[in-house]
Amino acid sequence: MRALLGVDLPGFRPVDHDVWANDGGDILSLHFFGLPPDLPASLDDGPALRAALTRRTAEAGGGLIEASVKTLGALPALRQILKLPLPGQPSGQAFIGSFTIPRADCSTVVKIQAAERGTTGMREAMVMAEVGPADYFRPHPYAPEVQGGLPFHAADHAQWDARFPDHPLSRVRRGLAALAEGVEVAPEFARLPAFAP
């Protein structure tokens, strides 16, 4: 089922079925899952949902940067941004932003991912120099007790995107904003029974 319309973004070209890429190597993809969603809590229970997603991402070796429920094409959607270590690399991260629209027996996800290339860690080093080490690393706001995975820190905050517009995290946030403006939900998908965990 084609659940979402208007997914293609300017600057991205088709490279496979429901997969697009731009010249910088960022990937945009659209997915449909014909299974009940595996979300750990209802979209109406923001604190429980964010805490569980933080734990799940840390257990997988990554870090949850943001999670919130937004409207995408008139339906509630989980908006997430997370970071993962680059596989097989001594340093560097990949950033993944997504909107997930769950229904009772299926879901659709539109995802944009961007990876650090070349010299890594410049955003982090410059922000740490500005705010100081004591204010750089912070307990995760969604689940302060979480240990492991990639740490939550000041450089991931959206306030730094304007200063580092070419950083992959900044590009992912811009991509999600563009998707929020242009995506529409196919009527047949919108008519499906709503998600209830």
PDB file of C-alpha atoms in Angstrom:
ATOM      1  CA  MET A   1       0.000   0.000   0.000  1.00  0.00           C
ATOM      2  CA  ARG A   2       1.230   3.492  -0.829  1.00  0.00           C
ATOM      3  CA  ALA A   3       0.285   5.213   2.417  1.00  0.00           C
ATOM      4  CA  LEU A   4       1.995   8.589   1.937  1.00  0.00           C
ATOM      5  CA  LEU A   5       2.024  10.983  -0.995  1.00  0.00           C
ATOM      6  CA  GLY A   6       4.324  13.935  -1.683  1.00  0.00           C
ATOM      7  CA  VAL A   7       7.379  12.318  -0.073  1.00  0.00           C
ATOM      8  CA  ASP A   8       9.915  13.342  -2.721  1.00  0.00           C
ATOM      9  CA  LEU A   9      12.050  16.309  -1.652  1.00  0.00           C
ATOM     10  CA  PRO A  10      13.877  18.841  -3.848  1.00  0.00           C
ATOM     11  CA  GLY A  11      17.435  17.747  -4.576  1.00  0.00           C
ATOM     12  CA  PHE A  12      16.693  14.051  -4.092  1.00  0.00           C
ATOM     13  CA  ARG A  13      16.622  11.676  -7.074  1.00  0.00           C
ATOM     14  CA  PRO A  14      15.152   8.144  -7.209  1.00  0.00           C
ATOM     15  CA  VAL A  15      17.705   5.363  -6.694  1.00  0.00           C
ATOM     16  CA  ASP A  16      15.353   2.451  -5.968  1.00  0.00           C
ATOM     17  CA  HIS A  17      11.692   1.760  -5.252  1.00  0.00           C
ATOM     18  CA  ASP A  18      10.647   4.352  -2.624  1.00  0.00           C
ATOM     19  CA  VAL A  19      14.299   5.348  -2.034  1.00  0.00           C
ATOM     20  CA  TRP A  20      15.836   8.679  -3.020  1.00  0.00           C
ATOM     21  CA  ALA A  21      19.321  10.167  -2.546  1.00  0.00           C
ATOM     22  CA  ASN A  22      20.889  13.588  -2.929  1.00  0.00           C
ATOM     23  CA  ASP A  23      24.379  14.584  -4.047  1.00  0.00           C
ATOM     24  CA  GLY A  24      25.576  14.748  -0.435  1.00  0.00           C
ATOM     25  CA  GLY A  25      24.754  11.085   0.145  1.00  0.00           C
ATOM     26  CA  ASP A  26      21.664  11.655   2.286  1.00  0.00           C
ATOM     27  CA  ILE A  27      18.994   8.975   1.850  1.00  0.00           C
ATOM     28  CA  LEU A  28      15.220   9.455   1.896  1.00  0.00           C
ATOM     29  CA  SER A  29      13.060   6.342   2.071  1.00  0.00           C
ATOM     30  CA  LEU A  30       9.416   5.356   2.438  1.00  0.00           C
ATOM     31  CA  HIS A  31       8.347   2.129   4.137  1.00  0.00           C
ATOM     32  CA  PHE A  32       5.109   0.232   4.726  1.00  0.00           C
ATOM     33  CA  PHE A  33       4.875  -2.486   7.372  1.00  0.00           C
ATOM     34  CA  GLY A  34       1.916  -4.837   7.256  1.00  0.00           C
ATOM     35  CA  LEU A  35       2.248  -5.779  10.926  1.00  0.00           C
ATOM     36  CA  PRO A  36       0.910  -4.237  14.133  1.00  0.00           C
ATOM     37  CA  PRO A  37       3.312  -1.435  15.165  1.00  0.00           C
ATOM     38  CA  ASP A  38       5.887  -2.245  17.850  1.00  0.00           C
ATOM     39  CA  LEU A  39       5.665   1.150  19.556  1.00  0.00           C
ATOM     40  CA  PRO A  40       6.200   0.765  23.309  1.00  0.00           C
ATOM     41  CA  ALA A  41       3.340   3.072  24.331  1.00  0.00           C
ATOM     42  CA  SER A  42       0.406   5.028  22.965  1.00  0.00           C
ATOM     43  CA  LEU A  43       1.028   8.239  21.059  1.00  0.00           C
ATOM     44  CA  ASP A  44      -1.175   9.873  23.720  1.00  0.00           C
ATOM     45  CA  ASP A  45       1.270   8.926  26.501  1.00  0.00           C
ATOM     46  CA  GLY A  46       4.235  11.109  25.576  1.00  0.00           C
ATOM     47  CA  PRO A  47       6.352  10.592  28.727  1.00  0.00           C
ATOM     48  CA  ALA A  48       6.089   6.779  28.652  1.00  0.00           C
ATOM     49  CA  LEU A  49       6.663   6.670  24.904  1.00  0.00           C
ATOM     50  CA  ARG A  50       9.749   8.916  24.999  1.00  0.00           C
ATOM     51  CA  ALA A  51      11.282   7.125  27.990  1.00  0.00           C
ATOM     52  CA  ALA A  52      10.822   3.691  26.405  1.00  0.00           C
ATOM     53  CA  LEU A  53      12.226   4.875  23.069  1.00  0.00           C
ATOM     54  CA  THR A  54      15.251   6.369  24.860  1.00  0.00           C
ATOM     55  CA  ARG A  55      15.953   3.032  26.567  1.00  0.00           C
ATOM     56  CA  ARG A  56      15.432   1.060  23.353  1.00  0.00           C
ATOM     57  CA  THR A  57      17.778   3.303  21.349  1.00  0.00           C
ATOM     58  CA  ALA A  58      20.498   3.193  24.032  1.00  0.00           C
ATOM     59  CA  GLU A  59      20.274  -0.621  24.181  1.00  0.00           C
ATOM     60  CA  ALA A  60      20.892  -0.668  20.427  1.00  0.00           C
ATOM     61  CA  GLY A  61      24.058   1.434  20.908  1.00  0.00           C
ATOM     62  CA  GLY A  62      22.605   4.729  19.740  1.00  0.00           C
ATOM     63  CA  GLY A  63      21.082   7.830  21.254  1.00  0.00           C
ATOM     64  CA  LEU A  64      17.627   9.360  20.974  1.00  0.00           C
ATOM     65  CA  ILE A  65      17.921  13.089  20.287  1.00  0.00           C
ATOM     66  CA  GLU A  66      14.242  14.018  19.971  1.00  0.00           C
ATOM     67  CA  ALA A  67      10.861  12.308  20.022  1.00  0.00           C
ATOM     68  CA  SER A  68       7.482  13.985  19.804  1.00  0.00           C
ATOM     69  CA  VAL A  69       4.036  13.432  18.360  1.00  0.00           C
ATOM     70  CA  LYS A  70       3.229  15.698  15.433  1.00  0.00           C
ATOM     71  CA  THR A  71       0.558  15.792  12.765  1.00  0.00           C
ATOM     72  CA  LEU A  72       1.628  14.455   9.388  1.00  0.00           C
ATOM     73  CA  GLY A  73      -0.951  14.638   6.647  1.00  0.00           C
ATOM     74  CA  ALA A  74      -3.764  15.073   9.222  1.00  0.00           C
ATOM     75  CA  LEU A  75      -2.835  11.953  11.234  1.00  0.00           C
ATOM     76  CA  PRO A  76      -0.806  11.742  14.459  1.00  0.00           C
ATOM     77  CA  ALA A  77       2.764  10.635  13.796  1.00  0.00           C
ATOM     78  CA  LEU A  78       5.772   9.871  15.952  1.00  0.00           C
ATOM     79  CA  ARG A  79       8.629  12.192  14.936  1.00  0.00           C
ATOM     80  CA  GLN A  80      12.056  10.924  16.013  1.00  0.00           C
ATOM     81  CA  ILE A  81      15.674  11.895  15.522  1.00  0.00           C
ATOM     82  CA  LEU A  82      18.362   9.500  16.662  1.00  0.00           C
ATOM     83  CA  LYS A  83      22.084   9.018  16.242  1.00  0.00           C
ATOM     84  CA  LEU A  84      24.042   5.831  15.692  1.00  0.00           C
ATOM     85  CA  PRO A  85      27.761   5.087  15.443  1.00  0.00           C
ATOM     86  CA  LEU A  86      28.959   4.631  11.881  1.00  0.00           C
ATOM     87  CA  PRO A  87      29.410   0.873  11.417  1.00  0.00           C
ATOM     88  CA  GLY A  88      32.999  -0.238  10.964  1.00  0.00           C
ATOM     89  CA  GLN A  89      34.372   3.257  11.639  1.00  0.00           C
ATOM     90  CA  PRO A  90      36.465   4.393  14.615  1.00  0.00           C
ATOM     91  CA  SER A  91      34.498   7.649  14.832  1.00  0.00           C
ATOM     92  CA  GLY A  92      31.567   9.441  13.281  1.00  0.00           C
ATOM     93  CA  GLN A  93      27.823   9.155  13.503  1.00  0.00           C
ATOM     94  CA  ALA A  94      24.784   8.713  11.317  1.00  0.00           C
ATOM     95  CA  PHE A  95      21.646  10.709  12.080  1.00  0.00           C
ATOM     96  CA  ILE A  96      18.200   9.353  11.269  1.00  0.00           C
ATOM     97  CA  GLY A  97      14.991  11.343  11.328  1.00  0.00           C
ATOM     98  CA  SER A  98      11.627   9.730  10.796  1.00  0.00           C
ATOM     99  CA  PHE A  99       7.892  10.080  10.960  1.00  0.00           C
ATOM    100  CA  THR A 100       6.002   6.913  11.880  1.00  0.00           C
ATOM    101  CA  ILE A 101       2.242   6.804  11.387  1.00  0.00           C
ATOM    102  CA  PRO A 102       0.861   3.771  13.195  1.00  0.00           C
ATOM    103  CA  ARG A 103      -2.516   2.180  12.510  1.00  0.00           C
ATOM    104  CA  ALA A 104      -4.025  -0.821  14.300  1.00  0.00           C
ATOM    105  CA  ASP A 105      -2.527  -3.496  12.031  1.00  0.00           C
ATOM    106  CA  CYS A 106       0.140  -1.693  10.020  1.00  0.00           C
ATOM    107  CA  SER A 107       2.292   1.410   9.874  1.00  0.00           C
ATOM    108  CA  THR A 108       4.133   3.622   7.454  1.00  0.00           C
ATOM    109  CA  VAL A 109       7.477   5.327   8.013  1.00  0.00           C
ATOM    110  CA  VAL A 110       9.205   8.057   6.048  1.00  0.00           C
ATOM    111  CA  LYS A 111      12.854   8.359   6.994  1.00  0.00           C
ATOM    112  CA  ILE A 112      15.783  10.603   6.146  1.00  0.00           C
ATOM    113  CA  GLN A 113      19.333   9.667   7.111  1.00  0.00           C
ATOM    114  CA  ALA A 114      22.608  11.537   6.844  1.00  0.00           C
ATOM    115  CA  ALA A 115      26.083  10.471   7.923  1.00  0.00           C
ATOM    116  CA  GLU A 116      29.186  12.373   8.939  1.00  0.00           C
ATOM    117  CA  ARG A 117      31.907  12.315   6.286  1.00  0.00           C
ATOM    118  CA  GLY A 118      35.509  13.430   6.369  1.00  0.00           C
ATOM    119  CA  THR A 119      36.534  15.126   9.610  1.00  0.00           C
ATOM    120  CA  THR A 120      34.000  14.256  12.310  1.00  0.00           C
ATOM    121  CA  GLY A 121      33.181  15.837  15.647  1.00  0.00           C
ATOM    122  CA  MET A 122      33.689  19.496  14.731  1.00  0.00           C
ATOM    123  CA  ARG A 123      30.192  20.551  15.839  1.00  0.00           C
ATOM    124  CA  GLU A 124      30.614  18.717  19.126  1.00  0.00           C
ATOM    125  CA  ALA A 125      34.104  20.128  19.806  1.00  0.00           C
ATOM    126  CA  MET A 126      33.082  23.709  19.063  1.00  0.00           C
ATOM    127  CA  VAL A 127      29.918  23.524  21.184  1.00  0.00           C
ATOM    128  CA  MET A 128      31.818  21.955  24.083  1.00  0.00           C
ATOM    129  CA  ALA A 129      34.415  24.736  23.894  1.00  0.00           C
ATOM    130  CA  GLU A 130      31.619  27.295  24.071  1.00  0.00           C
ATOM    131  CA  VAL A 131      29.442  25.824  26.839  1.00  0.00           C
ATOM    132  CA  GLY A 132      32.196  24.090  28.828  1.00  0.00           C
ATOM    133  CA  PRO A 133      32.536  20.398  29.690  1.00  0.00           C
ATOM    134  CA  ALA A 134      30.385  20.669  32.822  1.00  0.00           C
ATOM    135  CA  ASP A 135      27.353  21.833  30.821  1.00  0.00           C
ATOM    136  CA  TYR A 136      28.017  19.741  27.728  1.00  0.00           C
ATOM    137  CA  PHE A 137      26.983  16.230  28.821  1.00  0.00           C
ATOM    138  CA  ARG A 138      23.539  16.031  30.386  1.00  0.00           C
ATOM    139  CA  PRO A 139      21.192  13.360  31.727  1.00  0.00           C
ATOM    140  CA  HIS A 140      18.703  12.408  29.063  1.00  0.00           C
ATOM    141  CA  PRO A 141      15.585  14.561  29.528  1.00  0.00           C
ATOM    142  CA  TYR A 142      13.257  11.664  28.650  1.00  0.00           C
ATOM    143  CA  ALA A 143      14.912   9.026  30.865  1.00  0.00           C
ATOM    144  CA  PRO A 144      17.648  10.457  33.150  1.00  0.00           C
ATOM    145  CA  GLU A 145      18.580   7.017  34.470  1.00  0.00           C
ATOM    146  CA  VAL A 146      19.587   5.649  31.049  1.00  0.00           C
ATOM    147  CA  GLN A 147      23.227   4.624  30.671  1.00  0.00           C
ATOM    148  CA  GLY A 148      24.964   3.268  27.591  1.00  0.00           C
ATOM    149  CA  GLY A 149      24.551   4.010  23.938  1.00  0.00           C
ATOM    150  CA  LEU A 150      25.613   7.411  22.629  1.00  0.00           C
ATOM    151  CA  PRO A 151      25.446  10.168  25.272  1.00  0.00           C
ATOM    152  CA  PHE A 152      22.948  12.998  25.289  1.00  0.00           C
ATOM    153  CA  HIS A 153      24.769  16.337  24.952  1.00  0.00           C
ATOM    154  CA  ALA A 154      24.369  20.019  24.195  1.00  0.00           C
ATOM    155  CA  ALA A 155      25.638  19.875  20.593  1.00  0.00           C
ATOM    156  CA  ASP A 156      22.592  17.897  19.453  1.00  0.00           C
ATOM    157  CA  HIS A 157      20.242  20.773  20.318  1.00  0.00           C
ATOM    158  CA  ALA A 158      18.470  22.488  17.420  1.00  0.00           C
ATOM    159  CA  GLN A 159      19.794  25.893  18.517  1.00  0.00           C
ATOM    160  CA  TRP A 160      23.156  25.021  16.886  1.00  0.00           C
ATOM    161  CA  ASP A 161      21.748  24.052  13.472  1.00  0.00           C
ATOM    162  CA  ALA A 162      22.009  27.568  12.031  1.00  0.00           C
ATOM    163  CA  ARG A 163      25.701  27.718  12.920  1.00  0.00           C
ATOM    164  CA  PHE A 164      26.361  24.264  11.414  1.00  0.00           C
ATOM    165  CA  PRO A 165      23.958  24.144   8.441  1.00  0.00           C
ATOM    166  CA  ASP A 166      25.916  21.449   6.600  1.00  0.00           C
ATOM    167  CA  HIS A 167      26.145  19.091   9.569  1.00  0.00           C
ATOM    168  CA  PRO A 168      24.117  15.897   8.987  1.00  0.00           C
ATOM    169  CA  LEU A 169      21.919  16.535  12.034  1.00  0.00           C
ATOM    170  CA  SER A 170      21.010  19.985  10.688  1.00  0.00           C
ATOM    171  CA  ARG A 171      20.225  18.445   7.284  1.00  0.00           C
ATOM    172  CA  VAL A 172      18.011  15.793   8.865  1.00  0.00           C
ATOM    173  CA  ARG A 173      16.026  18.422  10.774  1.00  0.00           C
ATOM    174  CA  ARG A 174      15.540  20.464   7.586  1.00  0.00           C
ATOM    175  CA  GLY A 175      14.406  17.334   5.753  1.00  0.00           C
ATOM    176  CA  LEU A 176      11.838  16.513   8.426  1.00  0.00           C
ATOM    177  CA  ALA A 177      10.522  20.074   8.311  1.00  0.00           C
ATOM    178  CA  ALA A 178      10.111  19.842   4.535  1.00  0.00           C
ATOM    179  CA  LEU A 179       8.332  16.494   4.834  1.00  0.00           C
ATOM    180  CA  ALA A 180       5.968  17.915   7.446  1.00  0.00           C
ATOM    181  CA  GLU A 181       5.005  20.626   4.955  1.00  0.00           C
ATOM    182  CA  GLY A 182       4.531  18.443   1.886  1.00  0.00           C
ATOM    183  CA  VAL A 183       3.408  14.933   2.854  1.00  0.00           C
ATOM    184  CA  GLU A 184      -0.203  13.849   2.476  1.00  0.00           C
ATOM    185  CA  VAL A 185      -1.773  10.620   3.700  1.00  0.00           C
ATOM    186  CA  ALA A 186      -3.491   8.388   1.147  1.00  0.00           C
ATOM    187  CA  PRO A 187      -7.238   8.308   1.958  1.00  0.00           C
ATOM    188  CA  GLU A 188      -7.367   4.504   2.136  1.00  0.00           C
ATOM    189  CA  PHE A 189      -4.586   4.486   4.758  1.00  0.00           C
ATOM    190  CA  ALA A 190      -6.248   7.268   6.776  1.00  0.00           C
ATOM    191  CA  ARG A 191      -9.465   5.216   6.926  1.00  0.00           C
ATOM    192  CA  LEU A 192      -7.754   2.246   8.615  1.00  0.00           C
ATOM    193  CA  PRO A 193      -8.462   1.647  12.333  1.00  0.00           C
ATOM    194  CA  ALA A 194      -6.310   3.758  14.639  1.00  0.00           C
ATOM    195  CA  PHE A 195      -3.359   2.401  16.598  1.00  0.00           C
ATOM    196  CA  ALA A 196      -4.024   1.375  20.204  1.00  0.00           C
ATOM    197  CA  PRO A 197      -1.267  -0.536  22.046  1.00  0.00           C
TER     198      PRO A 197
END
